[in-house]
Amino acid sequence: MIRKFVRYYGPHKKLFAADMLCAFLVAVCNMFYPMITRNIISDMIPNRNLRLMSFWFVALLGIYVLKYFLNYFIQYQGHVMGVRIQLDIRRDAFDHLQRLPFTFFDKTKTGTIMSRIINDTMEISELAHHGPEDIFISGIMLIGSFLLLCRMNILLTVIIFAFVPVLLTFAIRKRRKLSSASMQTRVEVGEVNASLENSISGVRVSRAYEYSEHEAEKFRVGSEAYASARGIYYKRMAEFFSGTGLLMDLLMLVTITAGGIFTYYDQITVADFTAYLLFVGLFTEPLKKLINFTEQLQNGITGFSRIQELMAEEPEQDSPNARVLERPKGEISFENVTF
């Protein structure tokens, strides 16, 4: 399924490459702030080098302005790319829908089909834009932070980064439960949409046969099933985000404790300790992106899998005994027809 999803980037590879380049440059720009701060505290302030400090202040201003334009491109053109991929998937799904047999439409509710083509592709659009970008930026930030901090003190860096796999493992395990709840929510949304569509399109019939109360009861049951599924989803989401939030706080606590001990025993300088705190605050953002990405990934993959279920339906085929109509004369006759 991943291959099927990735191929939709093909027609937009130039825009995708530009988006990834901007994401890379944003990650690199973020690396400057802690290192420049460290140099200011450890070198420029003690040596009263005002000229060099002024230069780096101006340089930081230039970096932030550059980040503004890079983020503007990512937010604007990146979303445009996501929408284009969404349109491609919708087009393929709709074209396939036109070739399906009538039996498919007899057994599948209209609202369910609409939910797949409209709601699910919206989630796919968000994943198509933010997914690769968040992974790329997070990877660059984590690897870059690790290498730069190792230059200051390898042992302290290993102690801090040893906590990262614990955080990611927790997030992956909780995501599985979130995945199941997300899929059930999608199913219930489709059922509610289908019930609503049938009730509205058949309002004349339901009123003529005084069927309104039954339709209201059917809609109520469907809505309650959706609310129940959504409640379970929010419970799983609360477990996920509250747990990861606690682990983030513990990561900062480990940094302050270990860094304070290393500073106390003169294993690192105050400037290095400051840089560690800034870097940890810096790469918690990529970690949060990775954690948020798990929810986004689940929503997008769930939506794409539902689209693939639709695409897997066999198109209508001609009967093997079908005959080509040769030279029609424009006359139709009915023989042995009964009603």
PDB file of C-alpha atoms in Angstrom, residues 26-42 60 63-64 67 141 144-145 148-149 152 270-283:
ATOM      1  CA  VAL A  26      14.752  25.341   8.222  1.00  0.00           C
ATOM      2  CA  ALA A  27      16.263  22.492  10.260  1.00  0.00           C
ATOM      3  CA  VAL A  28      19.785  23.815   9.606  1.00  0.00           C
ATOM      4  CA  CYS A  29      18.755  27.349  10.582  1.00  0.00           C
ATOM      5  CA  ASN A  30      17.405  26.049  13.884  1.00  0.00           C
ATOM      6  CA  MET A  31      20.833  24.629  14.723  1.00  0.00           C
ATOM      7  CA  PHE A  32      22.497  28.047  14.764  1.00  0.00           C
ATOM      8  CA  TYR A  33      20.713  29.553  17.758  1.00  0.00           C
ATOM      9  CA  PRO A  34      22.040  27.225  20.540  1.00  0.00           C
ATOM     10  CA  MET A  35      25.592  27.215  19.164  1.00  0.00           C
ATOM     11  CA  ILE A  36      25.735  30.988  18.758  1.00  0.00           C
ATOM     12  CA  THR A  37      24.317  31.419  22.279  1.00  0.00           C
ATOM     13  CA  ARG A  38      27.008  29.065  23.625  1.00  0.00           C
ATOM     14  CA  ASN A  39      29.769  31.050  21.917  1.00  0.00           C
ATOM     15  CA  ILE A  40      28.379  34.348  23.189  1.00  0.00           C
ATOM     16  CA  ILE A  41      28.314  33.107  26.808  1.00  0.00           C
ATOM     17  CA  SER A  42      31.656  31.283  26.723  1.00  0.00           C
ATOM     18  CA  LEU A  60      20.695  35.689  13.642  1.00  0.00           C
ATOM     19  CA  ILE A  63      18.638  33.653   9.639  1.00  0.00           C
ATOM     20  CA  TYR A  64      15.216  34.350  11.135  1.00  0.00           C
ATOM     21  CA  LYS A  67      13.305  31.060   8.015  1.00  0.00           C
ATOM     22  CA  MET A 141      17.163  18.013  14.015  1.00  0.00           C
ATOM     23  CA  GLY A 144      22.284  17.239  14.048  1.00  0.00           C
ATOM     24  CA  SER A 145      21.629  17.888  17.750  1.00  0.00           C
ATOM     25  CA  LEU A 148      26.791  18.808  17.964  1.00  0.00           C
ATOM     26  CA  LEU A 149      26.194  17.846  21.601  1.00  0.00           C
ATOM     27  CA  MET A 152      30.748  19.036  23.971  1.00  0.00           C
ATOM     28  CA  VAL A 270      27.956  26.858  32.164  1.00  0.00           C
ATOM     29  CA  ALA A 271      27.875  27.812  28.468  1.00  0.00           C
ATOM     30  CA  ASP A 272      27.748  24.130  27.489  1.00  0.00           C
ATOM     31  CA  PHE A 273      24.980  23.493  30.034  1.00  0.00           C
ATOM     32  CA  THR A 274      23.015  26.384  28.531  1.00  0.00           C
ATOM     33  CA  ALA A 275      23.535  24.955  25.062  1.00  0.00           C
ATOM     34  CA  TYR A 276      22.275  21.554  26.244  1.00  0.00           C
ATOM     35  CA  LEU A 277      19.109  23.112  27.645  1.00  0.00           C
ATOM     36  CA  LEU A 278      18.536  25.050  24.419  1.00  0.00           C
ATOM     37  CA  PHE A 279      19.130  21.978  22.253  1.00  0.00           C
ATOM     38  CA  VAL A 280      16.796  19.819  24.323  1.00  0.00           C
ATOM     39  CA  GLY A 281      14.142  22.514  24.079  1.00  0.00           C
ATOM     40  CA  LEU A 282      14.875  22.621  20.367  1.00  0.00           C
ATOM     41  CA  PHE A 283      14.638  18.924  19.587  1.00  0.00           C
TER      42      PHE A 283
END
